[in-house]
């Protein structure tokens, strides 16, 4: 059955294949266009470098009027990522615009890895270390990077 | 309409665990918001049927101030069409009422179709992403075409009403008008920046308050939406303020309004003059 959300997701997928942004990839799962798997590669010159972080993206029929639910499957240590992998990012909540597509979502999360916002913490420990003990923060992040090879 | 999102449910679950910050608060809040929205959407259509204006009196049977104001309103308006209070009410009401009005006059409708057909290129030029804007633009034009192709005016209006109650079409109509409004604000940003409080830039304001669905409209949205469509609207304010009469505001000032909206704090419905 074709609905506006499904039609739009086919378009998003086509665009992601034809014009793939650097360092991110994503595709619908085999049987369900409403659930996607994605990978974000840790940005260069950040402690996340070399990591391959897996995510799931779940859309509802209200997409693109409402944002999808995006969640890291890989274990993350980041000020704006909850323990369950949920992400605290304005464009996935109150600043969502129907003009964003999957490509824009993934690149925004990628830049969140480079530029955490410790003032709106989802992981208070990560936020505190990011602000007060950058070395320990980077050590914890690097552990996630190594973990991401195994996952 | 304002939806209070911190209800009891969210509060209880956050105090139940010791480490509040580890709990995904955003999702709890969003889940509750979805529940409230679901209740509203099950009871109120996106765009309602025409109702006699005097039916409004029933809503205020114990309220003399409002009763008086409804009587006053009925001297100028014969009917009202309610819209769903989901934060999109201004955009949905305005979009519907303007197209409905254009259907009465073929030349005006055709001119608007031509104007709208050109609007996508303007948005892309302003920096909107072609790929996503296209999706909404195509639907907007499709709706105009479908109602424009029906020769008989009443039949066209019925089709418009039915499309505006189909969530898929209706929401895309709202999104596209939001994008046109955002485009208008950004095109004339020197002018509009004076109306934005604080240090927010026009671009930020558009990203936060105009483009996202379900964000309520203010004066500035209305002025820009009118400018984007090239028309004017009369907003009739009805609140508990003193005086027996309702207050009328034409936006932009001095215009000949093509659409009349009833504003009660937090919500817009469509009015039909006598």
XYZ file of C-alpha atoms in Angstrom:
425
model
C 0.000 0.000 0.000
C 1.381 3.381 -0.937
C 0.928 6.170 1.568
C 2.562 9.642 1.579
C 5.055 8.406 4.194
C 6.029 5.312 2.193
C 6.290 7.220 -1.083
C 8.484 9.769 0.603
C 10.717 7.071 2.156
C 11.262 5.525 -1.278
C 12.369 8.959 -2.483
C 14.653 9.373 0.546
C 16.230 6.006 -0.159
C 16.739 6.785 -3.836
C 18.431 10.039 -2.974
C 20.655 8.430 -0.359
C 21.855 5.971 -3.003
C 22.312 8.489 -5.776
C 23.906 11.198 -3.699
C 25.388 9.557 -0.599
C 26.788 11.929 2.045
C 30.289 11.148 3.338
C 30.542 8.931 6.353
C 26.937 7.794 6.694
C 24.834 5.098 5.113
C 21.348 3.738 5.573
C 18.761 1.462 4.019
C 15.303 0.100 4.792
C 15.175 -3.345 6.383
C 14.233 -6.218 4.088
C 10.547 -6.442 4.776
C 9.650 -3.063 6.095
C 10.291 0.340 4.581
C 9.197 1.953 7.870
C 12.256 0.590 9.726
C 15.767 1.416 8.560
C 19.237 0.388 9.609
C 21.973 2.965 9.369
C 25.660 3.347 10.070
C 27.554 6.482 11.018
C 31.319 6.445 10.797
C 33.053 8.357 13.561
C 34.151 11.759 12.194
C 37.885 12.364 11.670
C 39.798 14.322 14.276
C 37.340 13.401 16.993
C 37.622 10.637 19.624
C 34.915 8.816 17.645
C 37.247 8.435 14.647
C 37.346 4.901 13.146
C 34.171 3.826 14.951
C 31.300 2.315 12.977
C 28.164 3.077 14.906
C 24.929 1.326 14.075
C 21.506 2.934 14.417
C 17.880 2.100 13.787
C 15.404 4.592 12.417
C 11.704 3.974 12.908
C 9.211 5.990 10.915
C 5.476 6.363 11.416
C 2.836 7.107 8.810
C 3.122 10.731 9.932
C 6.581 11.057 8.408
C 7.743 13.561 7.146
C 5.368 15.722 9.198
C 6.821 14.173 12.316
C 10.401 13.040 12.882
C 11.288 9.345 13.061
C 12.580 7.721 16.248
C 16.337 7.342 15.879
C 18.368 5.213 18.242
C 21.947 4.020 18.451
C 22.190 0.250 18.583
C 25.928 0.388 19.195
C 26.893 1.301 22.709
C 27.654 5.044 22.868
C 29.310 7.295 25.383
C 28.200 10.784 24.393
C 26.641 13.695 26.333
C 23.524 13.699 24.137
C 22.875 9.972 23.839
C 20.711 8.211 26.446
C 21.629 4.872 27.968
C 19.031 3.187 25.720
C 20.600 4.716 22.593
C 17.963 7.458 22.176
C 19.348 10.759 20.907
C 18.730 14.221 22.316
C 18.951 16.390 19.220
C 16.752 19.411 18.516
C 15.979 18.539 14.903
C 14.636 15.165 16.042
C 12.326 16.912 18.488
C 11.060 20.479 18.495
C 13.045 21.776 15.536
C 12.038 19.050 13.137
C 11.093 20.310 9.688
C 9.314 18.237 7.034
C 12.034 19.394 4.628
C 14.594 17.165 6.356
C 15.175 13.721 4.918
C 17.125 10.646 6.074
C 20.296 12.073 4.620
C 19.911 15.274 6.657
C 19.118 13.305 9.832
C 22.220 11.147 9.569
C 24.563 14.023 8.778
C 23.144 16.007 11.730
C 23.802 13.093 14.088
C 27.279 12.793 12.633
C 27.998 16.417 13.481
C 26.559 15.904 16.951
C 29.361 13.381 17.508
C 31.909 16.090 16.701
C 30.128 18.832 18.627
C 28.335 17.541 21.715
C 26.070 19.904 23.609
C 26.948 19.284 27.282
C 24.331 21.812 28.414
C 21.475 19.572 27.453
C 22.771 16.228 28.699
C 21.156 12.846 28.124
C 24.152 11.182 29.760
C 25.179 13.340 32.702
C 28.434 11.470 33.289
C 29.536 11.955 29.677
C 28.559 15.627 29.831
C 30.494 16.178 33.045
C 33.622 14.454 31.789
C 33.383 16.289 28.470
C 33.397 19.598 30.346
C 35.786 18.791 33.197
C 38.035 15.899 32.256
C 38.449 15.692 28.504
C 41.115 12.977 28.745
C 38.879 10.606 30.659
C 36.006 11.454 28.259
C 38.120 10.527 25.268
C 39.206 7.305 26.942
C 35.604 6.266 27.503
C 34.687 7.205 23.916
C 37.612 5.219 22.516
C 36.336 2.186 24.416
C 33.036 2.580 22.513
C 34.935 2.847 19.256
C 36.655 -0.454 19.954
C 33.394 -2.005 21.061
C 31.863 -0.910 17.733
C 34.248 -3.178 15.796
C 32.898 -6.211 17.634
C 29.159 -5.375 17.522
C -3.887 25.430 20.779
C -1.557 24.907 23.670
C -0.925 21.352 24.742
C 0.520 20.819 28.193
C 2.958 17.990 27.803
C 4.164 17.440 31.338
C 1.273 15.434 32.717
C 1.183 13.096 35.687
C 2.244 10.083 33.730
C 5.582 11.568 32.706
C 6.214 12.892 36.206
C 5.583 9.571 37.934
C 7.850 7.618 35.701
C 10.691 10.065 36.092
C 10.626 9.985 39.881
C 10.403 6.208 39.923
C 14.044 5.837 39.021
C 16.991 7.347 40.785
C 18.986 8.528 37.817
C 16.553 10.766 36.044
C 18.963 11.945 33.380
C 19.567 8.420 32.085
C 15.907 7.962 31.359
C 14.793 8.961 27.940
C 12.583 11.885 28.962
C 12.075 13.061 25.390
C 10.377 9.846 24.421
C 8.127 9.835 27.483
C 7.013 13.358 26.732
C 6.507 12.609 23.070
C 4.488 9.485 23.866
C 2.152 11.463 26.062
C 1.844 14.195 23.478
C 0.876 11.558 20.897
C -1.851 10.306 23.219
C -3.319 13.794 23.604
C -3.169 14.361 19.856
C -4.890 11.053 19.247
C -7.773 12.024 21.512
C -8.185 15.330 19.677
C -7.986 13.753 16.235
C -10.642 11.194 17.080
C -13.164 13.851 18.031
C -12.602 16.877 15.759
C -12.322 16.743 11.938
C -9.410 18.555 10.262
C -11.849 20.917 8.585
C -15.439 20.702 9.809
C -18.793 21.237 8.101
C -20.481 24.612 7.830
C -22.365 25.386 11.030
C -24.796 28.158 11.888
C -22.935 30.867 13.763
C -25.549 30.959 16.530
C -24.600 27.409 17.518
C -21.594 29.025 19.175
C -23.950 30.285 21.888
C -24.303 26.709 23.169
C -20.610 26.643 24.003
C -21.070 29.577 26.322
C -24.486 28.940 27.847
C -23.376 30.167 31.278
C -21.236 33.017 30.108
C -22.866 36.399 29.543
C -19.761 38.064 28.140
C -19.358 35.477 25.387
C -23.113 35.174 24.731
C -23.214 38.878 23.996
C -20.209 38.607 21.717
C -21.673 35.721 19.742
C -24.829 37.789 19.135
C -22.614 40.598 17.967
C -20.706 38.232 15.676
C -23.960 36.947 14.161
C -24.765 40.433 12.843
C -21.940 40.062 10.338
C -21.358 36.358 9.946
C -23.777 33.607 9.042
C -21.665 30.497 9.488
C -18.530 29.044 10.953
C -16.360 26.110 9.957
C -14.265 24.663 12.748
C -10.771 23.320 12.318
C -8.876 20.801 14.415
C -6.864 22.441 17.191
C -3.536 20.787 16.437
C -1.269 23.813 16.162
C -1.787 23.926 12.402
C -5.212 25.548 12.606
C -4.223 28.912 11.145
C -2.399 27.426 8.174
C -5.095 24.842 7.516
C -7.979 27.277 7.922
C -6.341 29.968 5.823
C -5.301 27.582 3.055
C -8.715 25.954 2.850
C -10.728 29.160 3.068
C -8.621 30.978 0.495
C -8.819 28.195 -2.109
C -12.540 27.775 -1.400
C -13.033 31.473 -2.017
C -10.973 31.393 -5.236
C -13.214 28.657 -6.621
C -15.998 31.241 -6.876
C -14.056 33.157 -9.499
C -12.348 31.204 -12.248
C -9.939 34.005 -13.296
C -8.685 34.464 -9.749
C -8.250 30.743 -9.315
C -6.290 30.415 -12.555
C -4.061 33.361 -11.628
C -3.349 31.764 -8.246
C -2.551 28.437 -9.897
C -0.023 30.141 -12.168
C 1.531 32.011 -9.252
C 1.808 28.836 -7.198
C 3.279 26.884 -10.114
C 6.227 29.282 -10.070
C 6.717 29.219 -6.301
C 8.934 26.130 -6.073
C 11.755 27.749 -8.043
C 11.629 30.770 -5.712
C 11.983 28.511 -2.666
C 14.869 26.566 -4.188
C 16.565 29.835 -5.018
C 16.233 30.838 -1.351
C 18.149 27.706 -0.369
C 15.360 25.217 0.313
C 16.277 21.699 -0.637
C 14.709 20.966 -4.030
C 14.368 17.264 -3.349
C 12.115 17.662 -0.325
C 10.267 20.853 -1.327
C 9.173 19.122 -4.522
C 7.241 16.509 -2.599
C 4.972 19.111 -0.981
C 4.802 21.334 -4.043
C 3.614 18.451 -6.245
C 0.829 17.630 -3.801
C -0.211 21.275 -3.469
C -0.500 21.674 -7.241
C -2.216 18.308 -7.532
C -4.923 19.446 -5.110
C -5.375 22.744 -6.976
C -5.622 20.865 -10.236
C -8.100 18.332 -8.943
C -10.502 20.964 -7.654
C -9.844 23.337 -10.573
C -10.809 20.632 -13.075
C -14.302 20.330 -11.632
C -16.475 22.720 -13.606
C -19.341 22.996 -11.157
C -18.386 25.228 -8.193
C -20.248 23.354 -5.439
C -18.792 20.058 -6.621
C -15.290 21.558 -6.564
C -15.839 22.828 -3.015
C -17.027 19.415 -1.866
C -13.900 17.837 -3.347
C -11.725 20.476 -1.653
C -13.401 19.760 1.681
C -12.856 16.043 1.265
C -9.173 16.477 0.305
C -8.635 18.733 3.314
C -10.005 15.983 5.542
C -7.651 13.411 4.081
C -4.708 13.622 6.472
C -2.130 12.897 3.772
C -3.243 15.713 1.470
C -4.302 18.084 4.206
C -1.002 18.016 6.079
C 0.986 18.460 2.877
C -1.131 21.547 2.083
C -0.211 22.872 5.532
C 3.481 22.082 5.086
C 3.662 23.824 1.736
C 2.009 26.969 3.075
C 4.435 26.881 5.994
C 7.317 26.689 3.527
C 5.917 29.556 1.437
C 5.551 31.580 4.639
C 9.092 30.767 5.691
C 10.300 31.743 2.201
C 8.470 35.054 2.439
C 9.995 35.806 5.850
C 13.485 35.038 4.593
C 13.040 36.963 1.357
C 12.071 40.107 3.311
C 14.140 39.386 6.368
C 15.208 42.972 6.975
C 11.594 43.950 7.386
C 10.451 40.931 9.422
C 13.453 40.844 11.757
C 11.968 43.877 13.569
C 9.016 41.743 14.697
C 11.073 38.927 16.150
C 11.816 39.199 19.845
C 15.249 38.634 21.318
C 18.319 37.781 19.314
C 16.770 35.096 17.158
C 17.568 35.488 13.472
C 14.819 35.235 10.859
C 16.307 31.934 9.642
C 16.307 30.468 13.164
C 12.783 31.710 13.748
C 11.657 29.984 10.546
C 13.345 26.723 11.555
C 11.869 26.791 15.032
C 8.481 28.395 14.689
C 7.330 28.340 11.075
C 8.475 25.206 9.243
C 7.822 22.554 11.911
C 4.301 21.181 11.851
C 2.033 21.765 14.854
C 3.730 25.050 15.788
C 1.160 27.717 16.463
C 0.892 30.881 14.443
C 1.366 34.402 15.587
C 0.802 37.770 13.978
C 4.063 37.518 12.057
C 3.142 34.141 10.513
C -0.177 35.572 9.348
C 1.333 38.691 7.792
C 3.954 36.641 5.956
C 1.472 33.963 4.829
C -0.798 36.720 3.432
C 2.121 38.296 1.604
C 3.188 34.914 0.233
C -0.267 34.226 -1.233
C -0.878 37.855 -2.166
C -4.040 38.337 -0.162
C -5.390 39.664 3.115
C -7.267 38.218 6.050
C -9.632 39.640 8.673
C -9.060 38.148 12.110
C -12.015 38.560 14.445
C -10.866 38.322 18.058
C -13.274 36.952 20.595
C -12.027 36.748 24.174
C -13.182 37.696 27.654
C -12.028 41.261 27.202
C -14.375 44.110 28.053
C -16.904 45.519 25.628
C -19.750 43.776 23.896
C -18.220 43.737 20.474
C -15.612 41.451 19.022
C -12.441 43.130 17.745
C -11.486 43.031 14.083
C -7.981 43.213 12.675
C -7.232 43.296 8.975
C -3.865 41.856 8.036
C -2.105 43.480 6.329
C -3.710 46.690 7.572
C -6.063 48.330 5.094
C -6.464 45.220 2.926
C -9.707 43.951 1.446
C -9.794 40.600 3.235
C -10.515 37.484 1.204
C -10.651 35.225 4.248
C -12.305 35.802 7.626
C -11.074 33.906 10.654
C -12.434 33.741 14.165
C -9.703 33.826 16.776
C -10.363 32.595 20.263
C -7.256 32.464 22.432
C -5.070 29.732 20.973
C -7.283 28.769 18.038
C -8.537 29.827 14.590
C -11.790 28.809 12.856
C -13.186 29.995 9.513
C -15.994 32.572 9.369
C -18.437 33.198 6.522
C -19.795 36.760 6.160
C -23.491 37.393 5.564
